[in-house]
Amino acid sequence: MDVPVSLLAAATALDEGLSQRTIDLDPAGYFLILVDHEAAVLVAEHYGNGIDERGLATDPDTGEVLSCRNAGPRTPLSVFRGRTAKEMGILLTEGGGSHPLSRLDHALYLGRELQKAEAALLAGEAYIQD
């Protein structure tokens, strides 16, 4: 079933508008999501951060503001691997141990991104995190 072009354009415009809102960072840290096609798994690397008085993410060791550009390599606090978005969601939110999420909006974002990563894995395509 094909989606009407007008519906697709309206959904795209809505999502683009919502992406412009101000969000608070998760003090529990952030994730880089990767697709490992060779191992046929999704990978979520969890990195810690602090949040300064301006709401910017800072390096927990140095207090320096983290840059999205030209930043050196950082070491993840933990790495999660799963075969599906659902398995990854369960690994991130259920069971023993600490759960590296403290905000619902962050959990919802990760769920959307993991679904996109799973689709890329199944299609054999590249995945780029939003």
PDB file of C-alpha atoms in Angstrom:
ATOM      1  CA  MET A   1       0.000   0.000   0.000  1.00  0.00           C
ATOM      2  CA  ASP A   2       1.458   3.318  -1.113  1.00  0.00           C
ATOM      3  CA  VAL A   3       1.322   6.311   1.218  1.00  0.00           C
ATOM      4  CA  PRO A   4      -0.212   9.386  -0.441  1.00  0.00           C
ATOM      5  CA  VAL A   5       2.428  12.026  -1.198  1.00  0.00           C
ATOM      6  CA  SER A   6       0.475  14.701   0.715  1.00  0.00           C
ATOM      7  CA  LEU A   7       0.381  12.541   3.860  1.00  0.00           C
ATOM      8  CA  LEU A   8       4.100  11.819   3.605  1.00  0.00           C
ATOM      9  CA  ALA A   9       4.892  15.529   3.104  1.00  0.00           C
ATOM     10  CA  ALA A  10       2.725  16.503   6.084  1.00  0.00           C
ATOM     11  CA  ALA A  11       4.398  13.908   8.327  1.00  0.00           C
ATOM     12  CA  THR A  12       7.859  15.043   7.201  1.00  0.00           C
ATOM     13  CA  ALA A  13       7.016  18.698   7.855  1.00  0.00           C
ATOM     14  CA  LEU A  14       5.610  17.854  11.289  1.00  0.00           C
ATOM     15  CA  ASP A  15       8.725  15.878  12.266  1.00  0.00           C
ATOM     16  CA  GLU A  16      11.054  18.604  10.981  1.00  0.00           C
ATOM     17  CA  GLY A  17       9.177  21.211  13.030  1.00  0.00           C
ATOM     18  CA  LEU A  18       9.274  19.072  16.172  1.00  0.00           C
ATOM     19  CA  SER A  19      13.015  18.549  15.694  1.00  0.00           C
ATOM     20  CA  GLN A  20      13.542  22.301  16.114  1.00  0.00           C
ATOM     21  CA  ARG A  21      12.295  22.387  19.713  1.00  0.00           C
ATOM     22  CA  THR A  22      14.640  22.806  22.651  1.00  0.00           C
ATOM     23  CA  ILE A  23      15.337  19.593  24.538  1.00  0.00           C
ATOM     24  CA  ASP A  24      17.098  18.888  27.802  1.00  0.00           C
ATOM     25  CA  LEU A  25      19.995  16.473  27.664  1.00  0.00           C
ATOM     26  CA  ASP A  26      19.871  13.249  29.640  1.00  0.00           C
ATOM     27  CA  PRO A  27      22.241  13.578  32.599  1.00  0.00           C
ATOM     28  CA  ALA A  28      22.719   9.787  32.447  1.00  0.00           C
ATOM     29  CA  GLY A  29      24.623  10.255  29.183  1.00  0.00           C
ATOM     30  CA  TYR A  30      24.180   9.752  25.462  1.00  0.00           C
ATOM     31  CA  PHE A  31      24.343   6.905  22.936  1.00  0.00           C
ATOM     32  CA  LEU A  32      25.951   6.358  19.583  1.00  0.00           C
ATOM     33  CA  ILE A  33      24.014   3.752  17.632  1.00  0.00           C
ATOM     34  CA  LEU A  34      25.800   1.680  15.031  1.00  0.00           C
ATOM     35  CA  VAL A  35      24.914  -1.202  12.730  1.00  0.00           C
ATOM     36  CA  ASP A  36      27.408  -4.055  12.535  1.00  0.00           C
ATOM     37  CA  HIS A  37      26.405  -5.761   9.287  1.00  0.00           C
ATOM     38  CA  GLU A  38      29.163  -8.368   9.569  1.00  0.00           C
ATOM     39  CA  ALA A  39      27.963  -9.587  12.982  1.00  0.00           C
ATOM     40  CA  ALA A  40      24.300  -8.856  12.094  1.00  0.00           C
ATOM     41  CA  VAL A  41      23.706  -6.838  15.268  1.00  0.00           C
ATOM     42  CA  LEU A  42      22.787  -3.371  16.449  1.00  0.00           C
ATOM     43  CA  VAL A  43      25.312  -1.667  18.725  1.00  0.00           C
ATOM     44  CA  ALA A  44      24.600   1.103  21.231  1.00  0.00           C
ATOM     45  CA  GLU A  45      27.641   2.716  22.825  1.00  0.00           C
ATOM     46  CA  HIS A  46      26.804   4.602  26.030  1.00  0.00           C
ATOM     47  CA  TYR A  47      28.891   7.643  26.967  1.00  0.00           C
ATOM     48  CA  GLY A  48      28.689   9.611  30.169  1.00  0.00           C
ATOM     49  CA  ASN A  49      28.460  13.351  30.378  1.00  0.00           C
ATOM     50  CA  GLY A  50      27.784  16.117  32.814  1.00  0.00           C
ATOM     51  CA  ILE A  51      25.398  18.979  32.169  1.00  0.00           C
ATOM     52  CA  ASP A  52      26.605  22.525  32.865  1.00  0.00           C
ATOM     53  CA  GLU A  53      24.554  25.548  33.950  1.00  0.00           C
ATOM     54  CA  ARG A  54      23.842  26.361  30.277  1.00  0.00           C
ATOM     55  CA  GLY A  55      22.464  22.852  29.655  1.00  0.00           C
ATOM     56  CA  LEU A  56      25.468  21.791  27.563  1.00  0.00           C
ATOM     57  CA  ALA A  57      27.011  18.335  27.752  1.00  0.00           C
ATOM     58  CA  THR A  58      30.426  18.314  29.390  1.00  0.00           C
ATOM     59  CA  ASP A  59      33.192  15.758  29.712  1.00  0.00           C
ATOM     60  CA  PRO A  60      32.745  14.201  33.164  1.00  0.00           C
ATOM     61  CA  ASP A  61      36.533  14.098  33.678  1.00  0.00           C
ATOM     62  CA  THR A  62      37.541  17.572  32.480  1.00  0.00           C
ATOM     63  CA  GLY A  63      34.330  19.607  32.662  1.00  0.00           C
ATOM     64  CA  GLU A  64      34.975  20.821  29.104  1.00  0.00           C
ATOM     65  CA  VAL A  65      31.962  21.209  26.793  1.00  0.00           C
ATOM     66  CA  LEU A  66      31.704  18.242  24.423  1.00  0.00           C
ATOM     67  CA  SER A  67      31.916  19.123  20.749  1.00  0.00           C
ATOM     68  CA  CYS A  68      29.966  17.377  18.010  1.00  0.00           C
ATOM     69  CA  ARG A  69      32.668  18.313  15.511  1.00  0.00           C
ATOM     70  CA  ASN A  70      36.355  17.439  15.551  1.00  0.00           C
ATOM     71  CA  ALA A  71      36.069  15.735  18.913  1.00  0.00           C
ATOM     72  CA  GLY A  72      38.658  13.137  19.771  1.00  0.00           C
ATOM     73  CA  PRO A  73      37.701   9.552  20.422  1.00  0.00           C
ATOM     74  CA  ARG A  74      36.013   8.844  23.740  1.00  0.00           C
ATOM     75  CA  THR A  75      35.715   5.519  25.483  1.00  0.00           C
ATOM     76  CA  PRO A  76      32.156   4.282  26.033  1.00  0.00           C
ATOM     77  CA  LEU A  77      31.058   3.467  29.573  1.00  0.00           C
ATOM     78  CA  SER A  78      29.245   0.419  28.232  1.00  0.00           C
ATOM     79  CA  VAL A  79      28.371  -1.224  24.932  1.00  0.00           C
ATOM     80  CA  PHE A  80      25.075  -2.990  24.236  1.00  0.00           C
ATOM     81  CA  ARG A  81      24.571  -5.426  21.364  1.00  0.00           C
ATOM     82  CA  GLY A  82      21.296  -6.874  20.151  1.00  0.00           C
ATOM     83  CA  ARG A  83      19.737  -8.463  17.099  1.00  0.00           C
ATOM     84  CA  THR A  84      16.584  -6.319  17.036  1.00  0.00           C
ATOM     85  CA  ALA A  85      15.373  -2.951  18.278  1.00  0.00           C
ATOM     86  CA  LYS A  86      13.124  -4.743  20.766  1.00  0.00           C
ATOM     87  CA  GLU A  87      16.009  -6.770  22.180  1.00  0.00           C
ATOM     88  CA  MET A  88      18.072  -3.580  22.512  1.00  0.00           C
ATOM     89  CA  GLY A  89      15.211  -1.808  24.285  1.00  0.00           C
ATOM     90  CA  ILE A  90      14.961  -4.638  26.793  1.00  0.00           C
ATOM     91  CA  LEU A  91      18.732  -4.611  27.364  1.00  0.00           C
ATOM     92  CA  LEU A  92      18.643  -0.850  28.012  1.00  0.00           C
ATOM     93  CA  THR A  93      15.634  -0.777  30.339  1.00  0.00           C
ATOM     94  CA  GLU A  94      15.035  -4.140  32.018  1.00  0.00           C
ATOM     95  CA  GLY A  95      16.874  -6.624  34.160  1.00  0.00           C
ATOM     96  CA  GLY A  96      19.560  -6.200  36.774  1.00  0.00           C
ATOM     97  CA  GLY A  97      22.209  -3.544  36.855  1.00  0.00           C
ATOM     98  CA  SER A  98      22.034   0.125  36.096  1.00  0.00           C
ATOM     99  CA  HIS A  99      19.914   1.492  33.276  1.00  0.00           C
ATOM    100  CA  PRO A 100      21.652   4.301  31.398  1.00  0.00           C
ATOM    101  CA  LEU A 101      18.509   6.355  30.738  1.00  0.00           C
ATOM    102  CA  SER A 102      16.926   8.908  33.037  1.00  0.00           C
ATOM    103  CA  ARG A 103      14.547  10.732  30.691  1.00  0.00           C
ATOM    104  CA  LEU A 104      11.482   9.370  28.911  1.00  0.00           C
ATOM    105  CA  ASP A 105      12.036  11.579  25.861  1.00  0.00           C
ATOM    106  CA  HIS A 106      15.532  10.097  25.523  1.00  0.00           C
ATOM    107  CA  ALA A 107      14.139   6.557  25.743  1.00  0.00           C
ATOM    108  CA  LEU A 108      11.555   7.328  23.041  1.00  0.00           C
ATOM    109  CA  TYR A 109      14.233   8.855  20.801  1.00  0.00           C
ATOM    110  CA  LEU A 110      16.415   5.761  21.225  1.00  0.00           C
ATOM    111  CA  GLY A 111      13.466   3.524  20.373  1.00  0.00           C
ATOM    112  CA  ARG A 112      12.872   5.408  17.114  1.00  0.00           C
ATOM    113  CA  GLU A 113      16.552   5.334  16.209  1.00  0.00           C
ATOM    114  CA  LEU A 114      16.889   1.649  17.030  1.00  0.00           C
ATOM    115  CA  GLN A 115      13.909   0.886  14.746  1.00  0.00           C
ATOM    116  CA  LYS A 116      15.632   2.797  11.929  1.00  0.00           C
ATOM    117  CA  ALA A 117      18.909   0.984  12.631  1.00  0.00           C
ATOM    118  CA  GLU A 118      17.120  -2.384  12.569  1.00  0.00           C
ATOM    119  CA  ALA A 119      15.517  -1.543   9.216  1.00  0.00           C
ATOM    120  CA  ALA A 120      18.966  -0.634   7.835  1.00  0.00           C
ATOM    121  CA  LEU A 121      20.430  -3.877   9.195  1.00  0.00           C
ATOM    122  CA  LEU A 122      17.686  -5.998   7.597  1.00  0.00           C
ATOM    123  CA  ALA A 123      17.969  -4.134   4.283  1.00  0.00           C
ATOM    124  CA  GLY A 124      21.770  -4.265   4.248  1.00  0.00           C
ATOM    125  CA  GLU A 125      21.892  -0.466   4.096  1.00  0.00           C
ATOM    126  CA  ALA A 126      23.941   2.161   5.874  1.00  0.00           C
ATOM    127  CA  TYR A 127      22.483   3.745   9.000  1.00  0.00           C
ATOM    128  CA  ILE A 128      23.032   7.359  10.043  1.00  0.00           C
ATOM    129  CA  GLN A 129      21.818   8.428  13.483  1.00  0.00           C
ATOM    130  CA  ASP A 130      19.730  11.609  13.677  1.00  0.00           C
TER     131      ASP A 130
END
